[in-house]
mmCIF file of C-alpha atoms in Angstrom:
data_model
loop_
_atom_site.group_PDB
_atom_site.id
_atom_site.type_symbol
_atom_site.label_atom_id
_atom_site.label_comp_id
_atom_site.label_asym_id
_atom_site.label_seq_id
_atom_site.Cartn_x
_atom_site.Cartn_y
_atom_site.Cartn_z
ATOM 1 C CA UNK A 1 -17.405 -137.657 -83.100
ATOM 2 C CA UNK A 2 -19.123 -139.023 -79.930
ATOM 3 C CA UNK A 3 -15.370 -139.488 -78.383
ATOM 4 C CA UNK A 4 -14.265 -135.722 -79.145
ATOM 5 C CA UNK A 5 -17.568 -134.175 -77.333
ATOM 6 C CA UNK A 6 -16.866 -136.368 -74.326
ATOM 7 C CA UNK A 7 -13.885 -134.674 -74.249
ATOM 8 C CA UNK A 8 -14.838 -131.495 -75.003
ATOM 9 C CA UNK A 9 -17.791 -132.387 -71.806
ATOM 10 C CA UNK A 10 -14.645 -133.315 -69.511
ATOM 11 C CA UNK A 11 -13.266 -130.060 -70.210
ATOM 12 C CA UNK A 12 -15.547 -128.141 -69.233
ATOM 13 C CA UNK A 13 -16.303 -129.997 -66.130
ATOM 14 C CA UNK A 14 -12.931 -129.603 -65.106
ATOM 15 C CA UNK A 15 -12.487 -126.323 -65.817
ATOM 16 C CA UNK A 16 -15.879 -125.666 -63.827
ATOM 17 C CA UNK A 17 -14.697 -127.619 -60.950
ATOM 18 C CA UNK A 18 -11.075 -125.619 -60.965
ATOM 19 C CA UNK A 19 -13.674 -122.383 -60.783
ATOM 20 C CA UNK A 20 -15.586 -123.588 -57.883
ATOM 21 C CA UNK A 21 -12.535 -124.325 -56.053
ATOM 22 C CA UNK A 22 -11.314 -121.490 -56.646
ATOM 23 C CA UNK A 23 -14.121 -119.542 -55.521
ATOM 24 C CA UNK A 24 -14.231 -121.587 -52.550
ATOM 25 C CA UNK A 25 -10.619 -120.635 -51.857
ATOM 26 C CA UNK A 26 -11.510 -116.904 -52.393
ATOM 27 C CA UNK A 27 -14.469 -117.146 -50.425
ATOM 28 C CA UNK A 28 -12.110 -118.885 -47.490
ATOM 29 C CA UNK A 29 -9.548 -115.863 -47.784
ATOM 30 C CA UNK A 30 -12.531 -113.347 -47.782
ATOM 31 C CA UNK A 31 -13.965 -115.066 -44.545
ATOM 32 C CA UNK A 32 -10.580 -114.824 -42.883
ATOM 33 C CA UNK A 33 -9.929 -111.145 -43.691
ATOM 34 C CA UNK A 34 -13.027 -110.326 -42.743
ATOM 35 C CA UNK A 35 -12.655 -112.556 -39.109
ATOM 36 C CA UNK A 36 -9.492 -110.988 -38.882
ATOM 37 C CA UNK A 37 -11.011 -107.279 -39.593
ATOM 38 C CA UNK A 38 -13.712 -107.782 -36.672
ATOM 39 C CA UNK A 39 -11.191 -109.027 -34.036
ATOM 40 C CA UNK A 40 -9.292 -105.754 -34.880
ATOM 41 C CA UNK A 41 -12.015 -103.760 -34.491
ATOM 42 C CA UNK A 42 -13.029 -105.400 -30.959
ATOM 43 C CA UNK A 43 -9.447 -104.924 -30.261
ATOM 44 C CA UNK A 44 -9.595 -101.030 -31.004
ATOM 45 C CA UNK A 45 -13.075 -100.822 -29.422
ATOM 46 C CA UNK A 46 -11.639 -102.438 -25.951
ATOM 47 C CA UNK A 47 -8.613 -100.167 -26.192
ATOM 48 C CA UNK A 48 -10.569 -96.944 -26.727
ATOM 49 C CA UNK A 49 -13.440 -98.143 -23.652
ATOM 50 C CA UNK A 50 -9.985 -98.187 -21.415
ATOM 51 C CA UNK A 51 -8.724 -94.797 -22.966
ATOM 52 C CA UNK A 52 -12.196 -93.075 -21.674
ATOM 53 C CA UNK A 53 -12.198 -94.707 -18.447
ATOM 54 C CA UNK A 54 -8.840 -93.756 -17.914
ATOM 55 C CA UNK A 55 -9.915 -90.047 -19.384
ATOM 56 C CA UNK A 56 -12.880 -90.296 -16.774
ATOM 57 C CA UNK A 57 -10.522 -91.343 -13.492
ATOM 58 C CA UNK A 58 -8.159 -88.778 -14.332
ATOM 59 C CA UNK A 59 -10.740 -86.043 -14.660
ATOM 60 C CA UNK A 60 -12.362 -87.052 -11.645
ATOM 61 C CA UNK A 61 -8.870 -87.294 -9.922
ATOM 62 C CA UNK A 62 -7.949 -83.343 -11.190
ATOM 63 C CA UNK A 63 -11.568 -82.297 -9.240
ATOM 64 C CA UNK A 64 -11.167 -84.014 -6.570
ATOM 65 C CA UNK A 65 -7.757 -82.451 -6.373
ATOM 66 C CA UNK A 66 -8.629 -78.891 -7.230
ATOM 67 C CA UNK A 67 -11.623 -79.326 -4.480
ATOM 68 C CA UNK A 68 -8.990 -80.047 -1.740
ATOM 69 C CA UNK A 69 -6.602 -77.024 -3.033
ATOM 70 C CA UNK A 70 -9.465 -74.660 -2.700
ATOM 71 C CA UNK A 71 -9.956 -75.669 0.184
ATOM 72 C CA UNK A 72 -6.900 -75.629 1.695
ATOM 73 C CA UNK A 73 -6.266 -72.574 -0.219
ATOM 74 C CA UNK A 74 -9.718 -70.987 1.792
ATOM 75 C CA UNK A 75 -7.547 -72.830 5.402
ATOM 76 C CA UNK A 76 -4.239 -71.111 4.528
ATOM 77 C CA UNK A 77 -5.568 -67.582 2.871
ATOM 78 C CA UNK A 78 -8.984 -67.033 4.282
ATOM 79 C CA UNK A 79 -12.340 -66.939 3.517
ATOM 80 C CA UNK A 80 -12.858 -64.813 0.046
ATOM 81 C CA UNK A 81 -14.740 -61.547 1.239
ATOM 82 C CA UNK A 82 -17.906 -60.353 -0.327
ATOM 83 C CA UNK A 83 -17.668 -57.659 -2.615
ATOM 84 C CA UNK A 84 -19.202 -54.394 -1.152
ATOM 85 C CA UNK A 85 -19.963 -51.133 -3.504
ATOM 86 C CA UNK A 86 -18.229 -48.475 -1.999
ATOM 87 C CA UNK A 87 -19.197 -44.469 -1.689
ATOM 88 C CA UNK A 88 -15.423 -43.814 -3.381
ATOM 89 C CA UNK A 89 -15.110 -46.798 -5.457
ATOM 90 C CA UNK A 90 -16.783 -45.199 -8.567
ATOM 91 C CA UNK A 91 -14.302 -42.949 -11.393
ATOM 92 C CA UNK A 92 -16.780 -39.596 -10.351
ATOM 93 C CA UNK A 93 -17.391 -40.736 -6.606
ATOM 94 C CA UNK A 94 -15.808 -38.992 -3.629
ATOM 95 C CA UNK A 95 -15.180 -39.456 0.022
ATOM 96 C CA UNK A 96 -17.861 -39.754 2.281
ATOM 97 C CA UNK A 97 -15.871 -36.984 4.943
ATOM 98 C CA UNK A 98 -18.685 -37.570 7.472
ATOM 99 C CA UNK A 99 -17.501 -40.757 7.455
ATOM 100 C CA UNK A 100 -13.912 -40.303 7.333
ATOM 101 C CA UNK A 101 -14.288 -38.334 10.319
ATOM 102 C CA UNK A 102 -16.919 -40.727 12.449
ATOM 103 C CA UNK A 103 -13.983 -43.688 11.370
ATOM 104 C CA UNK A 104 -11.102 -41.472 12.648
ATOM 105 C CA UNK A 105 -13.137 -41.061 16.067
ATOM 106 C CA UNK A 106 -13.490 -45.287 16.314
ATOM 107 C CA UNK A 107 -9.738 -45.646 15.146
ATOM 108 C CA UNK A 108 -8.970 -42.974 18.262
ATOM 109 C CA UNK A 109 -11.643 -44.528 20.762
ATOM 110 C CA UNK A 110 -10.652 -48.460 19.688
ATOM 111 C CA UNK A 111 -8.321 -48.843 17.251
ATOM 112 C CA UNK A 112 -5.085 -46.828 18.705
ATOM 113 C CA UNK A 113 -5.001 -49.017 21.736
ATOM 114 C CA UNK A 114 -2.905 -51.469 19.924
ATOM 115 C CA UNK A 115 -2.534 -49.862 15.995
ATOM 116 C CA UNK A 116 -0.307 -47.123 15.301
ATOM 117 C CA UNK A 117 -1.005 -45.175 11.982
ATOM 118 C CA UNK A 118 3.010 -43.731 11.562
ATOM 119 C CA UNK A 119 2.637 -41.961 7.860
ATOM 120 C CA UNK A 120 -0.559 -40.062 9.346
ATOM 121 C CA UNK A 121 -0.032 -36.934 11.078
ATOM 122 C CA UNK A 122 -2.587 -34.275 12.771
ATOM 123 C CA UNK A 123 -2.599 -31.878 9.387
ATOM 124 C CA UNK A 124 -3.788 -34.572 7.260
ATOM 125 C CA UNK A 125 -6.541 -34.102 8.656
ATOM 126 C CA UNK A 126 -7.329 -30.230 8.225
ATOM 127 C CA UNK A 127 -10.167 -30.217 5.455
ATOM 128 C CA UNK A 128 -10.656 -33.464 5.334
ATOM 129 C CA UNK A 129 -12.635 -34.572 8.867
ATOM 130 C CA UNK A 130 -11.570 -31.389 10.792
ATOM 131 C CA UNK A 131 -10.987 -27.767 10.964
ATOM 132 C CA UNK A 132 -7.921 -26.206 11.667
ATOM 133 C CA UNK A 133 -8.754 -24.920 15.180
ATOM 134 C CA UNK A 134 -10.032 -28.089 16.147
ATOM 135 C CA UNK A 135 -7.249 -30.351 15.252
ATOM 136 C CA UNK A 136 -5.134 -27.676 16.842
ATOM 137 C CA UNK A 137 -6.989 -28.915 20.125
ATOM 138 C CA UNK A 138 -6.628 -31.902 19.578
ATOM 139 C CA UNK A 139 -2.975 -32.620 19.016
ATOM 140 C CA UNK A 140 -2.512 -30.201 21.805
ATOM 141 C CA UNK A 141 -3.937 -33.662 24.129
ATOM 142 C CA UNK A 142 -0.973 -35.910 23.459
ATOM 143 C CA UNK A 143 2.700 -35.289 24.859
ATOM 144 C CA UNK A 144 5.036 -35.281 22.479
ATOM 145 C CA UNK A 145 9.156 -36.285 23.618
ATOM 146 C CA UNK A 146 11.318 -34.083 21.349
ATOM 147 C CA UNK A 147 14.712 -32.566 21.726
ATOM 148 C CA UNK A 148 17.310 -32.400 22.612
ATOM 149 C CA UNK A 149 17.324 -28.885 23.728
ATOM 150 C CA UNK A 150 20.281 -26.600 24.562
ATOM 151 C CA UNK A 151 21.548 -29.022 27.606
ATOM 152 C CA UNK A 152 21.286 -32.170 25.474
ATOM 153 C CA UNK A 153 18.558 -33.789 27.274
ATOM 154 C CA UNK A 154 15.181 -34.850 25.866
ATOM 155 C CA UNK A 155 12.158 -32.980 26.764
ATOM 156 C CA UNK A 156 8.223 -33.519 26.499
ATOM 157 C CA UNK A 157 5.830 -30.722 24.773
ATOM 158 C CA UNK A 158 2.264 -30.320 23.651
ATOM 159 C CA UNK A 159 1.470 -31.721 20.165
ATOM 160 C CA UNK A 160 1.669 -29.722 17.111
ATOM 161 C CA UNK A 161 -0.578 -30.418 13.755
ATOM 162 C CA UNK A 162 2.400 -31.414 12.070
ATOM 163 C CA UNK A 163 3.114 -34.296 14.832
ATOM 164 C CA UNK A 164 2.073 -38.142 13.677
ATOM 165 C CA UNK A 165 -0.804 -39.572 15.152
ATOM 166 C CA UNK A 166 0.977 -41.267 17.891
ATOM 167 C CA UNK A 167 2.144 -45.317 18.714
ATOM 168 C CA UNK A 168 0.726 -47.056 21.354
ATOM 169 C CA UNK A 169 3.998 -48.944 22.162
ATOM 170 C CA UNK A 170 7.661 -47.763 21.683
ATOM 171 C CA UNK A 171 8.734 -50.703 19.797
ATOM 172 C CA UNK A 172 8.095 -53.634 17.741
ATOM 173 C CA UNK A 173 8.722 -56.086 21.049
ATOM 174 C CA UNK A 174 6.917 -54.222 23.886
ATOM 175 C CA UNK A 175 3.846 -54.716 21.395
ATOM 176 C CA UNK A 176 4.131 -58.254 21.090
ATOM 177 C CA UNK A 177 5.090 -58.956 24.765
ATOM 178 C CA UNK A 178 1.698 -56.567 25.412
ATOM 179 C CA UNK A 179 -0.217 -59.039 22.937
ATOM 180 C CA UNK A 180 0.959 -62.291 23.624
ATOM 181 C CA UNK A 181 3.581 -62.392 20.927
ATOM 182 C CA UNK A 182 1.171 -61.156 18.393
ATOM 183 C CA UNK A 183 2.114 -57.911 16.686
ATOM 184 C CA UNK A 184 -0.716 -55.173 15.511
ATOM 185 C CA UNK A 185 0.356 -53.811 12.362
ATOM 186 C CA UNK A 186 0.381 -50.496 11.553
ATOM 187 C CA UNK A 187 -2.868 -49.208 9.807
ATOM 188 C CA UNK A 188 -1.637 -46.691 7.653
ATOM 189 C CA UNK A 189 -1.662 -48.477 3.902
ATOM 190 C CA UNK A 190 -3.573 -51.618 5.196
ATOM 191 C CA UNK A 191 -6.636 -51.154 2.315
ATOM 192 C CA UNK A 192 -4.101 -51.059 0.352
ATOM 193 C CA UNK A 193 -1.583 -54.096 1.477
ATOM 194 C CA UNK A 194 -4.554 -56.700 1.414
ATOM 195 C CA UNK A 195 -6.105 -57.887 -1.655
ATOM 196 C CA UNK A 196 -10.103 -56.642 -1.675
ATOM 197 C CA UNK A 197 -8.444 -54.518 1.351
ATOM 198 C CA UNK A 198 -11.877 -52.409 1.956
ATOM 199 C CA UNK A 199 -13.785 -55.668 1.675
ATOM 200 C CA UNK A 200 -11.107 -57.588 3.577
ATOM 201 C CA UNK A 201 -11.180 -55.382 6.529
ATOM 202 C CA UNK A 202 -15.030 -54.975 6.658
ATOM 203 C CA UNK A 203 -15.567 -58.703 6.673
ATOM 204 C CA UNK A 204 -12.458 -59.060 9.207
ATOM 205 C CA UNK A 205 -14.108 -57.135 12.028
ATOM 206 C CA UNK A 206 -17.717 -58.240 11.271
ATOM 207 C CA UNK A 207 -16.840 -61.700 10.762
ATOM 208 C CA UNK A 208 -16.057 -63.395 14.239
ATOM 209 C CA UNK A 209 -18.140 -66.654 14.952
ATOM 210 C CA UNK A 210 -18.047 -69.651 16.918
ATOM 211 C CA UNK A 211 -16.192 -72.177 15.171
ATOM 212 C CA UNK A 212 -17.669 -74.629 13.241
ATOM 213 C CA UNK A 213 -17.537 -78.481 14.537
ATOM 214 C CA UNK A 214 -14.175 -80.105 14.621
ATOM 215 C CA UNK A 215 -12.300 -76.681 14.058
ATOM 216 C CA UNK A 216 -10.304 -76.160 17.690
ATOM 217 C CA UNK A 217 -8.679 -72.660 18.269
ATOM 218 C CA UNK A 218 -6.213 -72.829 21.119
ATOM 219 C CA UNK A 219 -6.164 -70.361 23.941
ATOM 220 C CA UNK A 220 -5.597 -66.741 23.281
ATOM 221 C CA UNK A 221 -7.088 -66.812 19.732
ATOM 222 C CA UNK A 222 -10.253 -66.293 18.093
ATOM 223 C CA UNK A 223 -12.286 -67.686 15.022
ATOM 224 C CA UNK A 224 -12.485 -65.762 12.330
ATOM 225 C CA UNK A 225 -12.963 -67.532 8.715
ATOM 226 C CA UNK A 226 -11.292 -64.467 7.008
ATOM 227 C CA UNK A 227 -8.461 -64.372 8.761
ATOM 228 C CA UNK A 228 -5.426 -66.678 7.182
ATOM 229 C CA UNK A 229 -5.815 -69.738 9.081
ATOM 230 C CA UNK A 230 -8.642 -68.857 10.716
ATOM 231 C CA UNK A 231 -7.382 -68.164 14.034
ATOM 232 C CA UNK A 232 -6.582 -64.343 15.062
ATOM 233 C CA UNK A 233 -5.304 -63.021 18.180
ATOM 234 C CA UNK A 234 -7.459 -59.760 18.395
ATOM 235 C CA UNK A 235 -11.072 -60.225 19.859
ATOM 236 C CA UNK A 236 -13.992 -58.975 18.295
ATOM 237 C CA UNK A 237 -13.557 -55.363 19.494
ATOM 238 C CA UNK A 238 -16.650 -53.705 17.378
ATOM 239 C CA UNK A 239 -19.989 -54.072 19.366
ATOM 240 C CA UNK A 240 -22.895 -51.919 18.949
ATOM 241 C CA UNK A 241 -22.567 -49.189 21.229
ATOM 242 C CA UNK A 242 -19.009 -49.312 21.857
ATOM 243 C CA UNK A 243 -18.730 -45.322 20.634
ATOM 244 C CA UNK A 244 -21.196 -42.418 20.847
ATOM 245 C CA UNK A 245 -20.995 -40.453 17.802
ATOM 246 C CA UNK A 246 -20.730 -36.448 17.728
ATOM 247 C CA UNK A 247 -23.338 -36.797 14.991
ATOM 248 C CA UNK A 248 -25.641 -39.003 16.681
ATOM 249 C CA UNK A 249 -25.299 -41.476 14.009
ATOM 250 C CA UNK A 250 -26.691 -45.250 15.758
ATOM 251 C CA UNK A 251 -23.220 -46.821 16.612
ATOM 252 C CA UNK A 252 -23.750 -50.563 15.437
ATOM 253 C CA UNK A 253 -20.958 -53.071 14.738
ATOM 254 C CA UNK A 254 -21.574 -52.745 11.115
ATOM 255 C CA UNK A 255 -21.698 -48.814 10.591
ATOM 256 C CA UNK A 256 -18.310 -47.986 12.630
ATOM 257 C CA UNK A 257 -16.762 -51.141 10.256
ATOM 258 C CA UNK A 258 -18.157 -49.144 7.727
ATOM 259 C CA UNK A 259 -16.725 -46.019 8.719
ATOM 260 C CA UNK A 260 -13.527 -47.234 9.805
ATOM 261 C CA UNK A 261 -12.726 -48.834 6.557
ATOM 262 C CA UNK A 262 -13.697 -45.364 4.970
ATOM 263 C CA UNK A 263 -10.874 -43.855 7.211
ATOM 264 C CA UNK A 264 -8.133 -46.140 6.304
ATOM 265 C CA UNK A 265 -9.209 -46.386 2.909
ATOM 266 C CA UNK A 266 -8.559 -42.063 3.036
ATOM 267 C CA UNK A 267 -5.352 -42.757 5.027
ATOM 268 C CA UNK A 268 -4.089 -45.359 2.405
ATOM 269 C CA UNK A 269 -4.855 -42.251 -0.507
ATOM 270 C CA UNK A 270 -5.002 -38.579 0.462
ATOM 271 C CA UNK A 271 -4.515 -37.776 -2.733
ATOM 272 C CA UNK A 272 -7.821 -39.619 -3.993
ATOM 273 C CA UNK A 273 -10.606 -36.538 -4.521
ATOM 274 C CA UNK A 274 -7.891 -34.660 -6.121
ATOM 275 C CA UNK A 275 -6.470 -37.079 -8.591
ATOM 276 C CA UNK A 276 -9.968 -37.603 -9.409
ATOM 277 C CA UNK A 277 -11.090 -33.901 -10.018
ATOM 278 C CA UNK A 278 -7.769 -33.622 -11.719
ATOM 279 C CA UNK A 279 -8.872 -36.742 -14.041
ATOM 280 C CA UNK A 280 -12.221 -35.203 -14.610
ATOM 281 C CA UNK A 281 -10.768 -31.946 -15.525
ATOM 282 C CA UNK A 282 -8.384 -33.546 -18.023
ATOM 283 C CA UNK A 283 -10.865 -35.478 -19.667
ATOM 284 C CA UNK A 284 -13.355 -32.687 -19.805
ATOM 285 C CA UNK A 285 -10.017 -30.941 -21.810
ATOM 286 C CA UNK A 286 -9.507 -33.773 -24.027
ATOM 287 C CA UNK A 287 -13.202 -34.282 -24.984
ATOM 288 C CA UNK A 288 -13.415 -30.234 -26.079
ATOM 289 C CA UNK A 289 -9.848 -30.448 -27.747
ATOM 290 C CA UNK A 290 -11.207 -33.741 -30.018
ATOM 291 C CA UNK A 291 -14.196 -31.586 -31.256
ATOM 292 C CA UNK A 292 -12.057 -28.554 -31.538
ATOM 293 C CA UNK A 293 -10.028 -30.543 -33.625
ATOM 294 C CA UNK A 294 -12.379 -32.580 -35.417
ATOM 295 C CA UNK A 295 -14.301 -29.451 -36.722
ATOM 296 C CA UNK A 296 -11.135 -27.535 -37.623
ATOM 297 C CA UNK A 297 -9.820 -30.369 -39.545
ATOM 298 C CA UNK A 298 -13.645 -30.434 -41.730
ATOM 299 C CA UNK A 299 -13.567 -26.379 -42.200
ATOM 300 C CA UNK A 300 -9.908 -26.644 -43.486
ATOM 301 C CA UNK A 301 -9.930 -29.570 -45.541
ATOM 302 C CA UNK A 302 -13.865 -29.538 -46.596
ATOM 303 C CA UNK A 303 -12.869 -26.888 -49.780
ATOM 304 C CA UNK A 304 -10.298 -28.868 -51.164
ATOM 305 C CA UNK A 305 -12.401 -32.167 -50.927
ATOM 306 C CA UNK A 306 -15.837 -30.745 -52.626
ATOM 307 C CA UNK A 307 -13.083 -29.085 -55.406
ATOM 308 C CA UNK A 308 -13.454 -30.340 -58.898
ATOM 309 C CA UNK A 309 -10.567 -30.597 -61.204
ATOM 310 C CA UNK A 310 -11.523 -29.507 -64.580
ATOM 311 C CA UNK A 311 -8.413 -30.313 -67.508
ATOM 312 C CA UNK A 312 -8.821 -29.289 -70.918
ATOM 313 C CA UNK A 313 -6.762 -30.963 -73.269
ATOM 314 C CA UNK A 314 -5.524 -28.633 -75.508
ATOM 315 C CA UNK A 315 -4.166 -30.453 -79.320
#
């Protein structure tokens, strides 16, 4: 009896000791999984820190980058112009003719020394700045060479109202070699050929300055930050008092900019007050057609809506 429950006793011890070491073993694998499952994790952590600081030097990279393209963009393009609010620029604005006309009188006192305006003529102007009889007089100044006449020979006359405003030079190369090799364009669409062309102009002939330190213009040209490049070869030809107005309007650099872009800004669209009155008028039709409509449509089809359909079933 005594020898079976010693052997009973050693079972159970060494089934007890098999457990521990078992547990021991298990507790040995958990240990290592979980070592193993931190190093991974300090391994992703590290690998994600380099991810954001790579995020963070190319995103600092790109701004630096865009920082130097706007700025060279501002060096090869020009200064952005401020946006002014215009007497025309609204759908139901018009023209300020006054002035059209005191910007037609700088263009022909300043301008025309060295800009031509060749899709302009002298009628253009009839009703617009002008009377008839005085833009008769007026072309009637210039000398015109037309021809040939009955011996083949070209002859000059008195200008006409139907006669362009005229050149200042014959040709493209008599204006450069009269500029030093800069040409004057023509000012006839100009509003119209820059972008923010009212705006551009404005701040073109208001905007002359010294240049700023470290900027060098070379001989012949002038600083102006609106200009692409930021050189220009015409002077700053606006100064107060550089016209006497018919109207007595004070003649200050920044009114006969004003008016001058109000010209060209007429010259670039004749057509302006009239496809705006036209507009007007067709939305003024439109508006009275849609209530026309709108209330015929209820008077016709208001009966047969409020009907009622009474059926009597008949067996």
């Amino acid at each position: 009896m005594a020898a079976a429950r010693r052997s009973l006793f050693n079972r159970i011890l060494g089934a007890r000791a098999t457990l521990l070491a078992q547990d021991g073993a298990a507790a040995s694998k958990t240990a290592g999984v979980l070592a193993a499952s931190s190093k991974l994790q300090d391994e992703e952590r590290g690998h994600n820190l380099r991810n954001g600081l790579a995020l963070l030097g190319a995103a600092a990279t790109s701004v630096f980058a865009a920082a130097g393209y706007v700025y060279a963009d501002e060096a090869d393009h020009g200064l952005p112009p401020p946006s002014y609010k215009w007497p025309y620029n609204g759908f139901f604005e018009a023209q300020d003719h006054a002035s059209i006309r005191r910007g037609h009188q700088v263009y022909a006192q300043v301008c025309a020394a060295c800009h031509s305006m060749q899709y302009i003529s002298y009628r253009h102007l009839i009703g617009v700045a002008y009377t008839e009889e005085e833009v008769k007089a007026m072309s009637a100044e210039i000398e015109v060479t037309d021809g040939p006449n009955d011996e083949g020979e070209m002859f000059t006359r008195p200008g006409r109202p139907n006669d362009f405003l005229p050149a200042p030079y014959p040709n493209e190369q008599a204006a450069r070699a009269a500029n030093g090799g800069a040409y004057p364009p023509d000012l006839s669409l100009m509003t119209k050929a820059r972008f923010s062309g009212d705006d551009y102009v404005f701040s073109l002939l208001t905007g002359y300055r010294e240049p700023p330190a470290g900027v060098k213009i070379r001989d012949g040209l002038h600083y102006n930050p609106y200009f692409p490049g930021g050189a220009i070869a015409m002077p700053q030809i606006l100064m107060d008092g550089a016209v006497e107005y018919e109207d007595g309007t004070p003649a200050t650099a920044s009114q006969m900019a004003k008016d001058v872009v109000c010209f060209l800004a007429w010259a670039a669209e004749p057509e302006m007050d009239e496809r705006k009155l036209s507009g007007s008028k067709w939305l003024f039709a439109i508006v009275l057609m849609f209530f026309g409509i709108t209330y015929t449509k209820r008077w016709r089809f208001a009966p047969m809506k409020a009907r009622r359909l009474v059926f009597d079933v008949v067996n």
